[in-house]
Amino acid sequence: KGISRIIGEWSGAYDALPTAMTPYLMKQIAANGEAPLLNRTLSKERKAFLRNFVEAQMVAYEARDEGVSSGWLFWNFKMEGGAFAEWDFLRGIREEWMPPVPEPTVASEDVYGSCLDIYNKTNDDYMVVNEYPDPRTLDWNQWQGWGADDDLVMSDPNIPDVTYGPNPWYLRGWLLPMCLVVACVALLRLRRIVVHKRREKLGYTELNELK
């Protein structure tokens, strides 16, 4: 029957970049002896959004009929502090934004509905988003993209109007082909000069010089 996919390392997090948050936490611990956001709590509205976000992922990652996956692994089981609360499976169960996992013989879609059903019951409110780092403070030429552009919240009028800057000249697609063309022309020209000098040294005369 072959090997089916298993989705790994997903979580309830959607608006924080760990690789950016972790250095900030480490600096604060070194400076103050205590981790910031240690006792961070989640609002009722954020928990409601997380619940729908997690349910939708569970449904999508069990889409065996579509050939997508036959299972998933939530990352992580337990986290320290509150900075990465959305990665904490046990906290999610305790705070009920992590839904109960159905029995292995029961599909999440049969319990929680389709992704479209979950979409339609989700409150479209950008106030549940708290991005870190704040994209409005970033150099868009050096950034990987808009972080929390989930369709569930994109119609909110409070979304910052951020536009992508043009790629630096050295990242533009036409540069490499043009460099190759210039290099080839230069090599052909150099070869012609070398051949001409060699023939002159041997006493040959170009035909156009006899006219």
Backbone as ProteinMPNN parsed JSONL, in Angstrom:
{"seq_chain_A": "KGISRIIGEWSGAYDALPTAMTPYLMKQIAANGEAPLLNRTLSKERKAFLRNFVEAQMVAYEARDEGVSSGWLFWNFKMEGGAFAEWDFLRGIREEWMPPVPEPTVASEDVYGSCLDIYNKTNDDYMVVNEYPDPRTLDWNQWQGWGADDDLVMSDPNIPDVTYGPNPWYLRGWLLPMCLVVACVALLRLRRIVVHKRREKLGYTELNELK", "coords_chain_A": {"N_chain_A": [[0.814, -1.209, 0.0], [2.152, 1.129, 0.175], [3.716, 4.159, 1.528], [2.234, 6.416, 3.722], [1.785, 9.934, 4.276], [2.753, 11.731, 7.251], [1.991, 14.47, 9.158], [4.148, 16.659, 10.755], [5.325, 18.565, 13.627], [3.519, 20.835, 14.0], [1.511, 23.524, 15.363], [-0.44, 25.653, 17.589], [0.42, 28.165, 17.122], [0.635, 31.212, 15.294], [1.423, 33.805, 14.822], [3.891, 34.596, 15.774], [7.401, 34.633, 15.529], [9.612, 32.228, 16.327], [12.435, 32.197, 16.013], [13.042, 34.849, 16.107], [11.908, 35.703, 18.485], [13.183, 34.195, 20.518], [15.984, 35.093, 20.836], [15.421, 37.628, 21.924], [14.167, 36.94, 24.354], [16.305, 35.63, 25.625], [18.162, 37.711, 25.942], [16.784, 39.378, 27.706], [16.58, 37.732, 29.942], [19.284, 37.476, 30.605], [19.811, 40.116, 31.27], [17.957, 40.817, 33.282], [17.518, 38.612, 34.835], [15.173, 37.185, 34.712], [12.643, 35.631, 32.778], [10.817, 37.32, 30.277], [7.252, 37.661, 29.759], [6.544, 35.508, 31.263], [4.302, 34.859, 32.789], [2.278, 35.064, 30.943], [-1.0, 35.438, 29.673], [-3.818, 34.278, 27.762], [-6.288, 35.909, 25.873], [-9.898, 35.678, 25.935], [-10.966, 35.928, 23.371], [-8.762, 35.36, 21.777], [-8.267, 32.714, 22.474], [-10.572, 31.551, 21.443], [-10.169, 31.95, 18.705], [-7.806, 30.454, 18.395], [-8.77, 27.907, 18.957], [-10.425, 27.354, 16.72], [-8.499, 27.566, 14.729], [-6.743, 25.479, 15.372], [-8.477, 23.276, 15.199], [-9.066, 23.345, 12.436], [-6.564, 22.719, 11.358], [-6.209, 20.115, 12.339], [-8.277, 18.797, 10.988], [-7.464, 19.201, 8.314], [-4.974, 17.906, 8.277], [-5.632, 15.302, 8.569], [-6.675, 14.446, 6.229], [-7.145, 11.941, 4.723], [-8.582, 10.831, 2.589], [-8.046, 12.54, 0.536], [-5.464, 12.02, 0.031], [-3.539, 13.375, 1.441], [-2.618, 13.101, 4.139], [-2.191, 10.799, 6.9], [-2.177, 11.254, 9.537], [-0.83, 13.143, 12.389], [1.575, 15.135, 14.251], [1.679, 16.994, 17.123], [3.508, 19.861, 18.056], [4.572, 21.522, 20.802], [4.733, 19.1, 23.517], [4.798, 20.175, 26.112], [5.529, 23.443, 27.323], [7.763, 25.859, 28.782], [6.916, 28.727, 30.713], [5.167, 31.626, 29.29], [5.638, 32.73, 26.799], [5.696, 31.124, 24.522], [3.168, 29.931, 24.485], [1.303, 28.93, 22.689], [2.43, 26.694, 21.661], [2.138, 24.738, 23.487], [0.822, 21.811, 24.254], [-0.444, 20.585, 26.492], [-1.265, 22.83, 27.94], [-3.02, 23.878, 26.107], [-5.048, 21.927, 26.1], [-5.887, 22.224, 28.718], [-6.82, 24.874, 28.748], [-8.674, 24.717, 26.808], [-8.43, 25.541, 24.166], [-7.166, 23.77, 22.642], [-8.65, 21.217, 21.064], [-10.359, 18.209, 22.179], [-8.788, 15.181, 21.232], [-10.015, 13.069, 18.793], [-10.997, 9.552, 18.862], [-8.837, 7.031, 17.394], [-10.224, 5.813, 15.292], [-12.031, 7.654, 14.488], [-12.62, 10.413, 12.47], [-11.398, 13.759, 12.59], [-12.816, 15.61, 11.119], [-15.401, 14.587, 11.125], [-16.177, 15.222, 13.654], [-15.626, 17.97, 14.122], [-16.348, 19.269, 11.825], [-15.935, 20.463, 8.391], [-13.085, 22.213, 6.936], [-14.139, 24.489, 5.752], [-16.515, 24.795, 7.164], [-15.467, 25.436, 9.678], [-14.135, 27.773, 9.051], [-16.318, 29.458, 8.472], [-17.445, 29.857, 10.954], [-15.652, 31.306, 12.356], [-14.628, 34.203, 14.052], [-14.008, 37.21, 12.471], [-11.593, 39.033, 13.242], [-9.021, 41.209, 13.59], [-7.845, 41.9, 15.95], [-7.064, 39.773, 17.473], [-4.58, 39.147, 16.697], [-1.164, 39.36, 17.345], [1.594, 40.202, 16.332], [4.982, 39.137, 16.326], [8.21, 39.516, 15.215], [7.002, 42.948, 14.93], [5.677, 43.604, 11.836], [5.604, 46.142, 10.783], [7.862, 47.392, 11.561], [9.962, 46.409, 10.18], [12.54, 45.87, 7.7], [11.503, 45.489, 4.582], [12.831, 44.56, 2.378], [14.55, 42.75, 3.37], [13.111, 40.807, 4.601], [11.056, 37.861, 5.181], [8.413, 37.859, 4.477], [4.895, 38.68, 4.84], [3.658, 37.974, 7.99], [1.218, 37.045, 9.494], [-1.033, 36.462, 7.624], [-3.496, 35.251, 7.46], [-6.441, 34.078, 5.873], [-8.689, 34.278, 7.408], [-8.63, 36.619, 8.818], [-8.014, 38.67, 7.114], [-9.798, 40.538, 6.052], [-10.168, 42.502, 7.883], [-10.322, 45.929, 8.669], [-8.288, 47.111, 10.141], [-5.832, 46.119, 9.561], [-2.411, 46.677, 9.024], [-1.253, 48.738, 6.358], [0.884, 47.462, 4.433], [3.41, 47.277, 2.066], [5.288, 45.36, -0.269], [8.698, 45.89, -0.845], [10.821, 46.518, -3.736], [12.924, 43.909, -5.049], [16.411, 43.775, -4.21], [18.915, 44.905, -6.592], [20.77, 42.881, -7.069], [19.365, 40.561, -6.714], [17.578, 40.245, -8.698], [15.842, 38.624, -11.385], [16.768, 38.879, -14.035], [19.448, 39.368, -13.932], [21.475, 37.31, -13.772], [21.289, 35.845, -16.316], [22.018, 38.019, -18.013], [24.612, 38.594, -17.156], [25.893, 36.24, -17.936], [25.687, 36.42, -20.71], [27.2, 38.737, -21.227], [29.68, 37.841, -20.291], [30.222, 35.759, -22.101], [30.398, 37.173, -24.55], [32.606, 38.757, -23.972], [34.611, 36.814, -23.654], [34.685, 35.729, -26.257], [35.573, 37.949, -27.683], [38.073, 38.353, -26.494], [39.333, 35.983, -27.246], [39.48, 36.342, -30.004], [41.25, 38.5, -30.146], [43.591, 37.325, -29.056], [44.125, 35.298, -30.947], [44.577, 36.849, -33.198], [46.909, 38.283, -32.444], [48.669, 36.167, -32.201], [48.859, 35.234, -34.846], [49.981, 37.445, -36.062], [52.475, 37.361, -34.887], [53.502, 35.096, -36.05], [53.808, 35.913, -38.605], [51.658, 36.07, -40.317], [49.263, 37.78, -42.362], [46.342, 39.707, -42.187], [43.6, 39.429, -44.463], [42.095, 41.723, -45.008], [43.944, 43.66, -44.595], [45.503, 43.686, -46.845], [44.143, 44.946, -48.782]], "CA_chain_A": [[0.0, 0.0, 0.0], [3.002, 2.307, 0.166], [3.892, 4.921, 2.768], [1.402, 7.606, 3.78], [2.418, 11.066, 4.955], [2.367, 12.145, 8.594], [2.344, 15.876, 9.334], [4.842, 16.838, 12.023], [5.741, 19.883, 14.127], [2.585, 21.942, 13.861], [1.094, 24.023, 16.668], [-1.464, 26.678, 17.524], [1.065, 29.461, 16.909], [0.435, 31.734, 13.947], [1.81, 35.208, 14.658], [5.181, 34.886, 16.408], [8.52, 33.931, 14.91], [10.482, 31.79, 17.425], [13.834, 32.556, 15.801], [13.187, 36.252, 16.485], [11.508, 35.862, 19.876], [14.123, 33.559, 21.44], [17.083, 35.996, 21.218], [14.879, 38.67, 22.802], [13.98, 36.343, 25.675], [17.612, 35.361, 26.224], [18.757, 38.986, 26.355], [16.075, 39.856, 28.883], [16.967, 36.868, 31.064], [20.648, 37.852, 30.975], [19.824, 41.461, 31.844], [17.091, 40.975, 34.448], [17.437, 37.384, 35.627], [13.831, 36.603, 34.639], [12.119, 35.594, 31.42], [9.601, 38.092, 30.054], [6.05, 36.92, 29.354], [6.519, 34.259, 32.025], [2.928, 34.599, 33.223], [1.39, 35.53, 29.872], [-2.306, 34.803, 29.562], [-4.475, 34.435, 26.471], [-7.635, 36.457, 25.998], [-11.003, 34.804, 25.533], [-11.091, 36.012, 21.916], [-7.624, 34.652, 21.177], [-8.5, 31.286, 22.685], [-11.602, 31.126, 20.492], [-9.533, 31.865, 17.398], [-6.885, 29.319, 18.422], [-9.556, 26.675, 18.896], [-10.796, 27.131, 15.324], [-7.258, 27.39, 13.969], [-6.246, 24.131, 15.644], [-9.428, 22.323, 14.623], [-8.887, 23.343, 10.983], [-5.336, 21.983, 11.056], [-6.466, 18.698, 12.589], [-9.097, 18.294, 9.888], [-6.659, 19.193, 7.09], [-3.864, 16.953, 8.368], [-6.171, 13.933, 8.559], [-7.411, 14.322, 4.976], [-6.649, 10.714, 4.09], [-9.279, 10.612, 1.319], [-7.419, 13.389, -0.477], [-4.081, 11.599, -0.129], [-2.653, 14.34, 2.07], [-1.977, 12.623, 5.362], [-2.933, 9.834, 7.716], [-1.907, 11.528, 10.944], [-0.079, 14.353, 12.681], [2.272, 15.253, 15.536], [1.651, 18.364, 17.63], [4.758, 20.276, 18.679], [5.278, 20.57, 21.645], [3.856, 18.562, 24.554], [4.757, 21.124, 27.219], [6.483, 24.529, 27.207], [7.95, 26.672, 29.981], [6.547, 30.127, 30.592], [4.026, 31.957, 28.454], [6.012, 33.309, 25.511], [5.339, 30.174, 23.468], [2.016, 29.198, 25.001], [0.574, 28.252, 21.611], [3.106, 25.423, 21.364], [1.974, 23.908, 24.684], [-0.332, 20.928, 24.083], [-1.129, 20.41, 27.769], [-1.939, 24.088, 28.252], [-4.151, 23.978, 25.197], [-6.112, 21.057, 26.614], [-6.377, 22.816, 29.968], [-7.538, 26.11, 28.452], [-9.712, 24.319, 25.861], [-8.241, 25.946, 22.776], [-6.79, 22.513, 21.987], [-9.828, 20.362, 21.199], [-10.087, 16.796, 22.473], [-8.393, 14.408, 20.051], [-10.942, 11.948, 18.631], [-10.447, 8.196, 18.821], [-8.149, 6.775, 16.118], [-11.154, 5.391, 14.235], [-12.948, 8.765, 14.214], [-11.956, 11.537, 11.816], [-11.68, 15.062, 13.195], [-13.835, 16.284, 10.316], [-16.71, 14.11, 11.558], [-16.469, 15.828, 14.954], [-15.517, 19.431, 14.106], [-16.782, 19.811, 10.548], [-14.908, 20.691, 7.38], [-12.352, 23.48, 7.09], [-15.052, 25.561, 5.379], [-17.413, 24.989, 8.309], [-14.702, 26.131, 10.719], [-13.925, 29.129, 8.521], [-17.544, 30.244, 8.552], [-17.805, 30.155, 12.344], [-14.542, 32.05, 12.965], [-14.807, 35.648, 14.132], [-13.01, 37.893, 11.645], [-11.162, 40.167, 14.059], [-7.555, 41.28, 13.595], [-7.375, 42.198, 17.294], [-6.496, 38.565, 18.086], [-3.234, 38.978, 16.165], [-0.129, 40.142, 18.014], [2.766, 39.691, 15.63], [6.348, 39.416, 16.776], [8.343, 40.975, 15.33], [5.991, 43.755, 14.273], [6.125, 43.79, 10.442], [5.702, 47.568, 10.442], [9.181, 47.872, 11.966], [10.963, 45.61, 9.484], [13.008, 46.195, 6.359], [10.831, 44.489, 3.754], [13.77, 43.974, 1.419], [15.32, 41.713, 4.056], [12.18, 40.008, 5.392], [10.556, 36.71, 4.443], [7.032, 38.003, 4.052], [3.881, 39.048, 5.831], [3.576, 36.827, 8.879], [-0.089, 36.504, 9.852], [-1.953, 36.885, 6.584], [-4.538, 34.24, 7.39], [-7.648, 34.558, 5.222], [-9.735, 34.5, 8.394], [-8.564, 37.964, 9.387], [-7.504, 39.624, 6.134], [-10.768, 41.569, 5.703], [-10.243, 43.471, 8.959], [-9.78, 47.212, 8.188], [-7.185, 47.573, 10.972], [-4.575, 45.531, 9.117], [-1.485, 47.701, 8.515], [-1.066, 48.789, 4.915], [2.308, 47.219, 4.21], [3.683, 46.839, 0.708], [6.607, 44.778, -0.473], [9.647, 46.685, -1.614], [11.433, 45.776, -4.846], [14.112, 43.138, -4.715], [17.682, 44.425, -4.539], [19.325, 44.639, -7.971], [21.54, 41.648, -7.199], [18.481, 39.408, -6.595], [16.606, 40.264, -9.776], [15.972, 37.445, -12.232], [17.433, 39.101, -15.307], [20.86, 39.68, -13.751], [22.345, 36.175, -14.097], [21.397, 35.661, -17.775], [22.766, 39.114, -18.626], [26.03, 38.407, -16.832], [26.401, 35.153, -18.767], [25.829, 36.93, -22.085], [28.348, 39.648, -21.237], [30.895, 37.035, -20.14], [30.466, 35.043, -23.359], [30.862, 38.152, -25.541], [33.961, 39.162, -23.597], [35.519, 35.695, -23.955], [34.851, 35.647, -27.713], [36.401, 39.088, -28.086], [39.43, 38.082, -26.032], [39.883, 34.91, -28.077], [39.809, 36.915, -31.313], [42.46, 39.31, -29.985], [44.718, 36.417, -28.857], [44.41, 34.641, -32.231], [45.15, 37.872, -34.089], [48.282, 38.541, -32.022], [49.473, 34.981, -32.502], [49.102, 35.205, -36.284], [50.942, 38.504, -36.364], [53.788, 36.907, -34.448], [53.954, 34.082, -36.995], [54.016, 36.536, -39.907], [50.451, 36.096, -41.136], [48.656, 39.089, -42.571], [44.899, 39.616, -42.414], [43.232, 39.742, -45.842], [41.612, 43.099, -45.136], [45.079, 44.564, -44.554], [46.125, 43.664, -48.155], [43.363, 45.761, -49.703]], "C_chain_A": [[0.852, 1.264, 0.0], [3.044, 3.005, 1.511], [3.038, 6.178, 2.697], [2.108, 8.704, 4.566], [1.892, 11.232, 6.376], [2.875, 13.567, 8.778], [2.982, 16.06, 10.709], [5.122, 18.297, 12.347], [4.781, 21.009, 13.735], [2.105, 22.342, 15.248], [-0.046, 25.012, 16.495], [-0.9, 28.052, 17.242], [0.866, 29.922, 15.471], [0.944, 33.155, 13.761], [3.111, 35.577, 15.35], [6.263, 34.03, 15.767], [9.511, 33.522, 16.005], [11.932, 32.212, 17.261], [14.103, 34.019, 16.11], [12.882, 36.461, 17.962], [12.555, 35.316, 20.848], [15.311, 34.451, 21.8], [16.625, 37.11, 22.145], [14.709, 38.133, 24.219], [15.324, 36.127, 26.377], [18.283, 36.644, 26.711], [18.108, 39.516, 27.625], [16.411, 39.029, 30.119], [18.355, 37.248, 31.553], [20.678, 39.204, 31.682], [19.079, 41.543, 33.17], [16.967, 39.735, 35.323], [16.07, 36.73, 35.602], [13.321, 36.684, 33.206], [10.88, 36.475, 31.298], [8.465, 37.187, 29.6], [5.899, 35.596, 30.103], [5.099, 33.869, 32.406], [1.908, 35.098, 32.202], [0.095, 34.724, 29.839], [-2.894, 35.102, 28.188], [-5.897, 34.938, 26.679], [-8.673, 35.439, 25.537], [-11.127, 34.764, 24.019], [-9.954, 35.262, 21.224], [-7.794, 33.144, 21.326], [-9.526, 30.75, 21.688], [-11.018, 30.985, 19.095], [-8.59, 30.659, 17.326], [-7.632, 28.005, 18.292], [-9.932, 26.362, 17.445], [-9.572, 26.864, 14.456], [-6.711, 25.969, 14.139], [-7.183, 23.077, 15.046], [-9.233, 22.204, 13.111], [-7.629, 22.571, 10.593], [-5.524, 20.487, 11.267], [-7.266, 18.078, 11.448], [-8.257, 18.159, 8.617], [-5.598, 18.1, 7.125], [-4.326, 15.506, 8.468], [-6.9, 13.63, 7.259], [-6.919, 13.123, 4.175], [-7.286, 10.496, 2.727], [-8.665, 11.427, 0.192], [-5.96, 13.003, -0.72], [-3.082, 12.529, 0.515], [-1.895, 13.718, 3.235], [-2.833, 11.567, 6.032], [-2.631, 10.051, 9.191], [-1.073, 12.772, 11.129], [0.595, 14.245, 14.041], [2.239, 16.708, 15.961], [2.98, 18.662, 18.322], [4.5, 21.568, 19.464], [4.312, 20.064, 22.718], [3.7, 19.536, 25.714], [5.846, 22.174, 27.015], [6.601, 25.265, 28.531], [7.516, 28.111, 29.718], [5.391, 30.345, 29.638], [4.355, 32.479, 27.084], [5.577, 32.43, 24.351], [4.167, 29.297, 23.904], [1.315, 28.391, 23.916], [1.239, 26.969, 21.143], [2.853, 24.388, 22.477], [0.692, 23.086, 24.584], [-1.128, 20.806, 25.378], [-1.873, 21.684, 28.177], [-3.165, 24.261, 27.366], [-5.325, 23.131, 25.649], [-6.74, 21.687, 27.858], [-7.227, 24.058, 29.705], [-8.586, 25.933, 27.359], [-9.59, 24.952, 24.484], [-7.644, 24.798, 21.961], [-7.963, 21.557, 22.153], [-9.448, 18.933, 21.566], [-9.776, 16.038, 21.183], [-9.329, 13.212, 19.924], [-10.226, 10.599, 18.682], [-9.813, 7.931, 17.454], [-9.075, 6.386, 14.974], [-12.133, 6.49, 13.842], [-12.167, 9.926, 13.607], [-12.343, 12.844, 12.489], [-12.771, 15.813, 12.43], [-15.242, 15.853, 10.716], [-17.13, 14.741, 12.879], [-16.573, 17.34, 14.85], [-15.967, 20.074, 12.805], [-15.625, 19.999, 9.584], [-14.173, 21.994, 7.668], [-13.244, 24.665, 6.735], [-16.045, 25.842, 6.515], [-16.723, 25.782, 9.412], [-14.439, 27.569, 10.31], [-15.152, 30.005, 8.763], [-17.938, 30.598, 9.989], [-16.721, 30.964, 13.067], [-14.807, 33.55, 12.926], [-13.667, 36.357, 13.412], [-12.559, 39.171, 12.353], [-9.647, 40.171, 14.158], [-6.987, 41.565, 14.985], [-6.793, 40.969, 17.989], [-5.067, 38.334, 17.637], [-2.268, 39.913, 16.885], [1.221, 39.697, 17.489], [4.08, 40.091, 16.302], [7.311, 38.734, 15.809], [7.249, 41.7, 14.554], [6.444, 44.045, 12.837], [6.267, 45.243, 10.051], [7.053, 48.154, 10.807], [10.302, 47.224, 11.168], [11.348, 46.201, 8.137], [12.467, 45.12, 5.421], [11.713, 43.926, 2.655], [14.552, 42.826, 2.035], [14.417, 40.743, 4.808], [11.551, 38.921, 4.534], [9.085, 36.805, 4.057], [6.108, 38.376, 5.181], [3.553, 37.834, 6.679], [2.2, 36.245, 9.08], [-1.133, 36.962, 8.841], [-3.05, 35.85, 6.372], [-5.805, 34.831, 6.773], [-8.758, 34.872, 6.223], [-9.736, 35.924, 8.929], [-8.188, 39.032, 8.367], [-8.504, 40.716, 5.764], [-10.895, 42.637, 6.776], [-9.615, 44.793, 8.512], [-8.597, 47.716, 8.989], [-5.839, 46.977, 10.572], [-3.659, 46.624, 8.58], [-1.319, 47.606, 7.006], [0.422, 48.687, 4.628], [2.5, 46.698, 2.795], [5.103, 46.297, 0.621], [7.471, 45.72, -1.294], [10.232, 45.861, -2.742], [12.65, 45.0, -4.37], [15.367, 43.942, -5.011], [18.14, 44.027, -5.933], [20.022, 43.311, -8.129], [20.682, 40.39, -7.028], [17.476, 39.333, -7.745], [16.91, 39.176, -10.804], [16.74, 37.647, -13.509], [18.945, 39.215, -15.164], [21.77, 38.537, -14.189], [22.428, 35.923, -15.595], [22.21, 36.767, -18.448], [24.254, 38.99, -18.365], [26.646, 37.315, -17.691], [26.622, 35.613, -20.201], [27.057, 37.828, -22.19], [29.655, 38.864, -21.146], [31.232, 36.299, -21.431], [30.998, 35.987, -24.438], [32.306, 38.559, -25.25], [34.975, 38.067, -23.923], [35.76, 35.559, -25.456], [35.753, 36.762, -28.223], [37.854, 38.852, -27.694], [40.088, 37.013, -26.89], [40.297, 35.452, -29.443], [41.087, 37.731, -31.238], [43.692, 38.412, -29.862], [45.117, 35.751, -30.166], [45.08, 35.623, -33.191], [46.618, 38.149, -33.734], [49.195, 37.369, -32.369], [49.808, 34.917, -33.99], [50.091, 36.29, -36.696], [52.355, 38.061, -36.007], [54.374, 35.89, -35.413], [54.136, 34.637, -38.408], [52.818, 36.538, -40.818], [49.931, 37.519, -41.236], [47.173, 38.894, -42.838], [44.588, 40.069, -43.833], [42.817, 41.196, -45.987], [42.755, 44.111, -45.08], [45.798, 44.631, -45.894], [45.384, 44.545, -49.148], [43.862, 47.196, -49.718]], "O_chain_A": [[0.32, 2.363, -0.16], [2.491, 2.524, 2.5], [3.111, 6.925, 1.721], [2.94, 8.419, 5.428], [0.739, 10.916, 6.667], [4.058, 13.837, 8.575], [2.405, 15.654, 11.718], [5.153, 19.152, 11.461], [5.21, 22.027, 13.192], [2.271, 21.587, 16.205], [-0.56, 25.192, 15.39], [-1.656, 29.017, 17.132], [0.922, 29.118, 14.541], [0.904, 33.673, 12.644], [3.409, 36.762, 15.501], [6.058, 32.846, 15.499], [10.188, 34.386, 16.561], [12.596, 32.548, 18.241], [15.247, 34.405, 16.348], [13.511, 37.289, 18.62], [12.789, 35.915, 21.898], [15.629, 34.563, 22.984], [17.356, 37.498, 23.056], [15.071, 38.808, 25.183], [15.465, 36.405, 27.568], [18.903, 36.657, 27.774], [18.787, 40.037, 28.511], [16.515, 39.569, 31.22], [18.593, 37.337, 32.757], [21.481, 39.413, 32.591], [19.506, 42.252, 34.082], [16.392, 39.785, 36.41], [15.815, 35.813, 36.383], [13.539, 37.676, 32.51], [9.98, 36.385, 32.133], [8.696, 36.079, 29.115], [5.216, 34.682, 29.641], [4.733, 32.695, 32.355], [0.805, 35.506, 32.566], [0.099, 33.499, 29.959], [-2.504, 36.07, 27.535], [-6.619, 34.453, 27.551], [-8.358, 34.473, 24.843], [-11.364, 33.705, 23.439], [-10.166, 34.607, 20.203], [-7.495, 32.387, 20.402], [-9.38, 29.649, 21.157], [-11.322, 30.03, 18.38], [-8.571, 29.933, 16.332], [-7.182, 27.092, 17.599], [-9.773, 25.227, 16.995], [-9.614, 26.028, 13.553], [-6.272, 25.342, 13.175], [-6.724, 22.1, 14.454], [-9.234, 21.1, 12.566], [-7.633, 21.844, 9.6], [-5.052, 19.68, 10.465], [-6.967, 16.972, 10.998], [-8.321, 17.142, 7.927], [-5.35, 17.441, 6.114], [-3.507, 14.587, 8.452], [-7.662, 12.666, 7.187], [-6.352, 13.271, 3.092], [-6.621, 10.031, 1.802], [-8.755, 11.046, -0.975], [-5.295, 13.589, -1.575], [-1.897, 12.489, 0.182], [-0.669, 13.803, 3.302], [-4.031, 11.452, 5.772], [-2.807, 9.144, 10.004], [-0.651, 13.395, 10.154], [0.25, 13.398, 14.866], [2.723, 17.573, 15.232], [3.508, 17.838, 19.069], [4.237, 22.607, 18.858], [3.186, 20.554, 22.814], [2.601, 19.708, 26.242], [6.954, 21.849, 26.589], [5.653, 25.294, 29.315], [7.727, 28.643, 28.628], [4.718, 29.401, 29.224], [3.453, 32.662, 26.266], [5.14, 32.931, 23.315], [4.179, 28.081, 23.715], [0.796, 27.306, 24.177], [0.682, 26.238, 20.324], [3.335, 23.26, 22.378], [-0.4, 23.608, 24.806], [-2.355, 20.913, 25.364], [-2.985, 21.615, 28.7], [-4.211, 24.729, 27.814], [-6.473, 23.573, 25.588], [-7.959, 21.682, 28.026], [-8.243, 24.266, 30.369], [-9.302, 26.875, 27.02], [-10.542, 24.911, 23.705], [-7.622, 24.852, 20.731], [-8.249, 21.127, 23.27], [-8.33, 18.499, 21.29], [-10.435, 16.24, 20.163], [-9.43, 12.415, 20.856], [-9.004, 10.524, 18.559], [-10.21, 8.541, 16.462], [-8.745, 6.607, 13.809], [-12.972, 6.289, 12.964], [-11.166, 10.369, 14.171], [-13.487, 13.016, 12.911], [-13.551, 16.56, 13.02], [-16.176, 16.653, 10.656], [-18.32, 14.789, 13.189], [-17.489, 17.941, 15.413], [-15.969, 21.3, 12.691], [-14.473, 19.725, 9.921], [-14.58, 22.776, 8.527], [-13.127, 25.73, 7.341], [-16.371, 26.997, 6.787], [-17.313, 26.685, 10.005], [-14.514, 28.479, 11.136], [-15.036, 31.149, 9.202], [-18.69, 31.548, 10.205], [-16.858, 31.27, 14.252], [-15.17, 34.097, 11.884], [-12.496, 36.127, 13.714], [-13.083, 40.254, 12.092], [-9.052, 39.259, 14.732], [-5.775, 41.482, 15.182], [-6.098, 41.107, 18.995], [-4.402, 37.425, 18.134], [-2.527, 41.109, 17.016], [1.913, 38.904, 18.128], [4.253, 41.216, 16.772], [7.241, 37.522, 15.605], [6.646, 41.139, 13.639], [7.487, 44.668, 12.639], [6.972, 45.559, 9.092], [7.37, 49.278, 10.418], [11.476, 47.464, 11.45], [10.578, 46.936, 7.519], [12.917, 43.974, 5.458], [11.37, 42.907, 2.056], [15.148, 42.02, 1.319], [14.914, 39.928, 5.585], [11.512, 39.036, 3.309], [8.567, 35.919, 3.377], [6.504, 38.384, 6.347], [3.206, 36.779, 6.147], [2.013, 35.048, 8.859], [-2.014, 37.758, 9.167], [-3.479, 35.605, 5.244], [-6.2, 35.948, 7.107], [-9.666, 35.645, 5.92], [-10.754, 36.385, 9.444], [-8.058, 40.2, 8.732], [-8.1, 41.738, 5.21], [-11.655, 43.59, 6.603], [-8.486, 44.792, 8.022], [-7.945, 48.671, 8.564], [-4.816, 47.296, 11.178], [-4.092, 47.428, 7.754], [-1.253, 46.51, 6.449], [1.131, 49.692, 4.584], [1.812, 45.766, 2.38], [5.996, 46.729, 1.35], [7.033, 46.272, -2.303], [10.152, 44.632, -2.716], [13.318, 45.388, -3.412], [15.39, 44.715, -5.969], [17.803, 42.945, -6.414], [19.908, 42.665, -9.17], [21.186, 39.277, -7.175], [16.618, 38.451, -7.761], [18.068, 38.848, -11.062], [17.316, 36.694, -14.035], [19.66, 39.167, -16.164], [22.742, 38.77, -14.908], [23.534, 35.795, -16.121], [23.001, 36.493, -19.351], [25.068, 39.25, -19.251], [27.789, 37.439, -18.129], [27.612, 35.249, -20.834], [27.854, 37.702, -23.12], [30.623, 39.181, -21.838], [32.399, 36.223, -21.815], [31.936, 35.645, -25.157], [33.122, 38.69, -26.162], [36.068, 38.355, -24.41], [36.884, 35.308, -25.889], [36.596, 36.542, -29.093], [38.763, 39.121, -28.479], [41.267, 37.121, -27.225], [41.338, 35.069, -29.978], [41.919, 37.675, -32.144], [44.721, 38.686, -30.48], [46.304, 35.644, -30.472], [46.023, 35.275, -33.9], [47.466, 38.239, -34.622], [50.342, 37.555, -32.776], [50.934, 34.576, -34.352], [50.933, 36.078, -37.568], [53.309, 38.347, -36.73], [55.591, 35.818, -35.584], [54.569, 33.916, -39.307], [52.919, 36.956, -41.971], [50.122, 38.343, -40.341], [46.786, 38.024, -43.618], [45.229, 40.982, -44.352], [43.149, 41.837, -46.984], [42.584, 45.269, -45.46], [46.622, 45.522, -46.096], [45.905, 44.863, -50.218], [43.319, 48.03, -50.442]]}, "name": "protein", "num_of_chains": 1, "seq": "KGISRIIGEWSGAYDALPTAMTPYLMKQIAANGEAPLLNRTLSKERKAFLRNFVEAQMVAYEARDEGVSSGWLFWNFKMEGGAFAEWDFLRGIREEWMPPVPEPTVASEDVYGSCLDIYNKTNDDYMVVNEYPDPRTLDWNQWQGWGADDDLVMSDPNIPDVTYGPNPWYLRGWLLPMCLVVACVALLRLRRIVVHKRREKLGYTELNELK"}
